[in-house]
CSV table of C-alpha atoms and ligand atoms in Angstrom, one decimal:
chain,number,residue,atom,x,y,z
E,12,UNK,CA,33.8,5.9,47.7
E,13,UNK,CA,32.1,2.9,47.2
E,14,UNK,CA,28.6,1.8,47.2
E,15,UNK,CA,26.9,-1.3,47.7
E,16,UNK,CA,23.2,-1.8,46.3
E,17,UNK,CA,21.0,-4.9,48.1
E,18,UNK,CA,18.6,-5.5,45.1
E,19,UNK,CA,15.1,-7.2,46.1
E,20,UNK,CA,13.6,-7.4,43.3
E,21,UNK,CA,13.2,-10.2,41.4
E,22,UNK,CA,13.1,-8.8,37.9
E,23,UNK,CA,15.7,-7.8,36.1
E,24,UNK,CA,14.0,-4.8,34.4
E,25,UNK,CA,11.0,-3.6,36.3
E,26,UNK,CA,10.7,-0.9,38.3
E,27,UNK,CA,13.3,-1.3,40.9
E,28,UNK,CA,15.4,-1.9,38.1
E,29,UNK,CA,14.6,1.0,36.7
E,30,UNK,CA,15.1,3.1,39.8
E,31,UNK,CA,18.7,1.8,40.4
E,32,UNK,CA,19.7,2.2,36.9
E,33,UNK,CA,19.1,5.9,37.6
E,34,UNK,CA,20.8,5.7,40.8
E,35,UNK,CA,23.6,4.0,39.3
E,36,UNK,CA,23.7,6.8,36.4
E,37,UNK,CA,24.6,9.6,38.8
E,38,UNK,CA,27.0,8.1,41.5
E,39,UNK,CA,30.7,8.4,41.5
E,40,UNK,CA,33.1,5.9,42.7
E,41,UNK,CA,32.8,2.1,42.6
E,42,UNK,CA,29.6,0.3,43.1
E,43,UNK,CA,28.2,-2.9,43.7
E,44,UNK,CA,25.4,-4.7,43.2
E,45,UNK,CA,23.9,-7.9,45.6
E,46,UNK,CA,20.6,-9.4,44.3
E,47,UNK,CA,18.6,-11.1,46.9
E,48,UNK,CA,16.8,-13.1,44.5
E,49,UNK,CA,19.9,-14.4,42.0
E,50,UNK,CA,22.8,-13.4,44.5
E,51,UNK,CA,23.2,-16.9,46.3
E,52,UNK,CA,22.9,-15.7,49.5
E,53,UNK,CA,21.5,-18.8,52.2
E,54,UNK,CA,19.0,-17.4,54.9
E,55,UNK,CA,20.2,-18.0,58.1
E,56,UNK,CA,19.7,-21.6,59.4
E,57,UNK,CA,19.8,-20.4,63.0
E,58,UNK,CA,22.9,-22.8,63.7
E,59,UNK,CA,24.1,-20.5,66.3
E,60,UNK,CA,27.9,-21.3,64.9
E,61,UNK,CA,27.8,-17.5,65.6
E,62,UNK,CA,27.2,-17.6,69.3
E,63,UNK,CA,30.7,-19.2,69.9
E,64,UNK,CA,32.8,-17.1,67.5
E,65,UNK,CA,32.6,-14.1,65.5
E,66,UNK,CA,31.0,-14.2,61.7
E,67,UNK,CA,28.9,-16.5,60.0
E,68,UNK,CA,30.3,-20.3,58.8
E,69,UNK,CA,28.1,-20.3,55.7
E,70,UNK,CA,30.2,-18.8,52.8
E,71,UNK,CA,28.4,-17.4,50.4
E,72,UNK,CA,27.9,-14.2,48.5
E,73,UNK,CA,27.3,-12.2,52.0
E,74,UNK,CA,31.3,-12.2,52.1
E,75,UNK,CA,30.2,-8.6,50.1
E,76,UNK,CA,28.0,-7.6,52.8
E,77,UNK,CA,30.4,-9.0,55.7
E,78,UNK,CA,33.7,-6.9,54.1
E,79,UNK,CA,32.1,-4.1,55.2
E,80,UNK,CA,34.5,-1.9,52.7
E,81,UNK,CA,31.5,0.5,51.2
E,82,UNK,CA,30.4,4.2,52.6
E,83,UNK,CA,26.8,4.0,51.4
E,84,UNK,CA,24.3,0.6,51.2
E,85,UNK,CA,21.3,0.7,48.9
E,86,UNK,CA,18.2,-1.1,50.2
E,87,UNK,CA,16.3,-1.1,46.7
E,88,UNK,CA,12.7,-3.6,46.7
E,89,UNK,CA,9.7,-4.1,45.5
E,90,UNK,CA,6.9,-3.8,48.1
E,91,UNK,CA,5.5,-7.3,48.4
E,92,UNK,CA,2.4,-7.8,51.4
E,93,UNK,CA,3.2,-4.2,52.3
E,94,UNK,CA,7.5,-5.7,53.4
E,95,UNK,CA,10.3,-6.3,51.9
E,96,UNK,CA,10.2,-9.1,49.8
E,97,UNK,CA,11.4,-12.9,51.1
E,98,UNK,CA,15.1,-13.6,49.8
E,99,UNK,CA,15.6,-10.2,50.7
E,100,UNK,CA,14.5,-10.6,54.5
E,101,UNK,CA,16.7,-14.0,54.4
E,102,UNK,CA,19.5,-12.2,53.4
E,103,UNK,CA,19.0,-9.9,56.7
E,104,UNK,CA,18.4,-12.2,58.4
E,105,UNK,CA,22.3,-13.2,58.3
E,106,UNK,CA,23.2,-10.3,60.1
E,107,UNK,CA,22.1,-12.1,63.0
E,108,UNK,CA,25.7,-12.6,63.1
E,109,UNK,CA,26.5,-9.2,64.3
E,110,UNK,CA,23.9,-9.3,66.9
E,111,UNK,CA,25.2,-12.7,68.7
E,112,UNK,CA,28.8,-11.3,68.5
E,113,UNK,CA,27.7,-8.4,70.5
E,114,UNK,CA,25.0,-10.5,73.0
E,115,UNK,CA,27.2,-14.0,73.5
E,116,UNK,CA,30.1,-12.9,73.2
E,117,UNK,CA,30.8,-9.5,74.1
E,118,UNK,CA,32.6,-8.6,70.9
E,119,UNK,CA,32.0,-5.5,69.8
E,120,UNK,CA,31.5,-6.4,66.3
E,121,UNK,CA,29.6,-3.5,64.7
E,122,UNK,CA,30.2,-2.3,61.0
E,123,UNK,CA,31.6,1.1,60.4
E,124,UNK,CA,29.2,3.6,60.0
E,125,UNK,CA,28.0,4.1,56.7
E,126,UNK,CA,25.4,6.0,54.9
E,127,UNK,CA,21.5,4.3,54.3
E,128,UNK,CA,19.3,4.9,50.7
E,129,UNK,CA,16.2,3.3,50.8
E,130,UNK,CA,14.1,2.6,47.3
E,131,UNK,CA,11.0,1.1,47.4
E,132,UNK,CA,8.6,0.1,44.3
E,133,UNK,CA,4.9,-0.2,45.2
E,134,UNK,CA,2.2,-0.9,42.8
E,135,UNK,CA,-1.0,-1.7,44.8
E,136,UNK,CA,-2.1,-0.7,47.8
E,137,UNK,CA,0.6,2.2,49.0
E,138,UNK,CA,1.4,1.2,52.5
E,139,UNK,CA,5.3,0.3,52.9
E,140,UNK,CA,4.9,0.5,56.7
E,141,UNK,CA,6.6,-2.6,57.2
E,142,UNK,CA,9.1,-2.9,54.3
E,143,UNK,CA,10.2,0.7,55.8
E,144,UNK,CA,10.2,-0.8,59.1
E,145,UNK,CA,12.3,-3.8,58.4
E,146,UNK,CA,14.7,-2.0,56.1
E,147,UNK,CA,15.6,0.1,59.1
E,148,UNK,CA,16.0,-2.8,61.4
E,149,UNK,CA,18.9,-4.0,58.5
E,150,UNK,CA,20.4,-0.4,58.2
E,151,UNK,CA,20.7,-0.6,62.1
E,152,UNK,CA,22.4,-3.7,61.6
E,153,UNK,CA,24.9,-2.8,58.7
E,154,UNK,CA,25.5,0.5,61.2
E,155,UNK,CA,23.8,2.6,58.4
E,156,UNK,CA,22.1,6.0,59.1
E,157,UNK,CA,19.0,6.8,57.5
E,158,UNK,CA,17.2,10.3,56.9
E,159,UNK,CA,14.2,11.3,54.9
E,160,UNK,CA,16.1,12.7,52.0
E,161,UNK,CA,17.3,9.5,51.3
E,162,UNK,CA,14.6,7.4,51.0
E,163,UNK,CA,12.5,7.5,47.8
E,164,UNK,CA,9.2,5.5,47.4
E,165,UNK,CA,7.4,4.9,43.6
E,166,UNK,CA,4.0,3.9,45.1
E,167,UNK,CA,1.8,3.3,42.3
E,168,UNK,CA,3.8,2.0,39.6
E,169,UNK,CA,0.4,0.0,38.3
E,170,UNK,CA,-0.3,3.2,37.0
E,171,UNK,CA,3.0,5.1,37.2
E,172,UNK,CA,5.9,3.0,35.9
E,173,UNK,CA,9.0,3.8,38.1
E,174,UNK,CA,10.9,5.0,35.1
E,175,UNK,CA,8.1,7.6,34.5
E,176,UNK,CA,8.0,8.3,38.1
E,177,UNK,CA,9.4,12.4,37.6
E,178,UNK,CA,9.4,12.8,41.2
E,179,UNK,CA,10.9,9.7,42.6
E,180,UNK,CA,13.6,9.9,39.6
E,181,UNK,CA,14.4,13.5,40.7
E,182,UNK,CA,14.7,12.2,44.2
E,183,UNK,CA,17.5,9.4,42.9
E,184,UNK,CA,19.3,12.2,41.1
E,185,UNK,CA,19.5,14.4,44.7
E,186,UNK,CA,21.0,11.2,46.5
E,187,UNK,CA,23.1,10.3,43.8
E,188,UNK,CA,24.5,13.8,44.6
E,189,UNK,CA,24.6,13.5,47.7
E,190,UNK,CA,26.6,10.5,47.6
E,191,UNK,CA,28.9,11.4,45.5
E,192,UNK,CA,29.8,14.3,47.1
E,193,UNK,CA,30.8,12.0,50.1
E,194,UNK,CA,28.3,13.2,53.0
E,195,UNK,CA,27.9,11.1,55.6
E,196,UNK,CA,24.8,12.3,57.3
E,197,UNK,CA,23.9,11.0,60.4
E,198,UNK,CA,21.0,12.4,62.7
E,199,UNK,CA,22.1,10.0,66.0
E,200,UNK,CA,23.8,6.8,66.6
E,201,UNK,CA,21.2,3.2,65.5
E,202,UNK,CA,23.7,1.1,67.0
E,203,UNK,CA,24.6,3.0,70.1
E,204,UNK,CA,27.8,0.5,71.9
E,205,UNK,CA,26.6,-2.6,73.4
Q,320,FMN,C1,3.7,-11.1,45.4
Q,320,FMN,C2,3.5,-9.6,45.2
Q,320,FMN,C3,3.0,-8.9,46.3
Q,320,FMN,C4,2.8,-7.5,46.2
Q,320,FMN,N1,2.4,-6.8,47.3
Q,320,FMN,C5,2.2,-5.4,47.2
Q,320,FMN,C6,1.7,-4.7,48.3
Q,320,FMN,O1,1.5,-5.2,49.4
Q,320,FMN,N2,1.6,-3.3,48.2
Q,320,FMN,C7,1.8,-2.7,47.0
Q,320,FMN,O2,1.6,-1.5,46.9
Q,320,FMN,N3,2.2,-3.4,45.9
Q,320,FMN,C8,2.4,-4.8,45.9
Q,320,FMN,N4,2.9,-5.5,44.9
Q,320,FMN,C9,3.2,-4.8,43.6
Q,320,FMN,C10,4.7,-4.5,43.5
Q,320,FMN,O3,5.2,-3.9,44.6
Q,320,FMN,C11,4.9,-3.6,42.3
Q,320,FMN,O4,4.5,-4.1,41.1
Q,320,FMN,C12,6.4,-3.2,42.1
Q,320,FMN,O5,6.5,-2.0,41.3
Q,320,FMN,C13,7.2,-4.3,41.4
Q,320,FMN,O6,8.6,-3.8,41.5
Q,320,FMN,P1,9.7,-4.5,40.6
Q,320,FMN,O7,9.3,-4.4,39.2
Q,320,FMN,O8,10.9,-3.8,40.9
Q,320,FMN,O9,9.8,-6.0,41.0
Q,320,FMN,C14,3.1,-6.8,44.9
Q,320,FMN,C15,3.5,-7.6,43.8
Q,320,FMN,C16,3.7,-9.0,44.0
Q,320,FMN,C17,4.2,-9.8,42.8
């Protein structure tokens, strides 16, 4: 099994830090981590290389995301204007790739299905709506399922550090479990055939 985490977060030990390093202290198998901010990962330049062949010509880090060799991805972010934060939306955005495979040139190129953990930090206001929604539009993208279960929110860590967060920590320690016992769960097709 192998897991791949997409980190948002721009520091290195707040509370999405915190949150993964739980994560991380439960799961089996090998496991990778991408930060959006330190990563090196160019946003998409909209050069529409893509709509004449398959993949994406900028080479960077999102070779990891592109193999496409993990059973589980990690969305893990700060909530920043109720989203996701910016290098981690220009790092989606480079799955435009996938989507002009499938629209100009009829290639089905859609990642095997995998298994979707969202963990969001929140410290201010408590509405994720939009960092929820947009981390579902990537999971559709990476061919990721996503259920309840496996998303965990830390909503007011101005008050509540994520590492004293009991019930968001007990939540990392069920999907930990979950992943390492290898389930891929899966309540319908996001990326139904084009
Ligand atoms: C630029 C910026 C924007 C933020 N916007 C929000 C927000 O819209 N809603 C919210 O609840 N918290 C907001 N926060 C607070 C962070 O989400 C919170 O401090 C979070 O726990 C930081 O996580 P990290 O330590 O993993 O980076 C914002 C913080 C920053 C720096």
């Amino acid at each position: 099994m192998k897991t791949l985490i997409l980190n948002g977060s721009p520091r290195r030990s707040g509370d999405t830090a915190a949150l993964l390093a739980r994560l991380r202290r439960g799961l089996r198998g090998e496991v990778t981590e991408i930060s959006a901010y330190y990563g090196g990962i160019a946003p998409c330049v909209d050069c529409r290389e893509c709509w004449k062949r398959r993949g994406c010509v900028t080479d960077d880090a999102m070779r990891g995301v592109y193999a496409d060799d993990y059973s589980a991805v990690v969305i893990a972010s700060p909530v920043y204007m109720s989203g996701l934060t910016g290098p981690l939306i220009n790092l989606g955005s480079r799955f435009q790739a996938y989507y002009a495979a499938r629209r100009f040139l009829r290639d089905p190129f859609v990642p095997r299905e995998k298994t979707g953990v969202l963990i969001l930090a929140a410290g201010g206001d408590g509405s994720p709506g939009a960092a929820i929604d947009t981390a579902k539009c990537m999971f559709r993208y990476m061919n990721a399922s996503l259920d309840s279960a496996n998303t965990v929110l830390s909503l007011r860590t101005d008050t509540l550090p994520a590492e004293r967060d009991e019930n968001a920590l007990a939540a990392i320690d069920a999907v930990a479990a979950r992943l390492s016992a290898n389930a891929l769960t899966r309540d319908k097709p996001l990326f139904p055939p084009a």
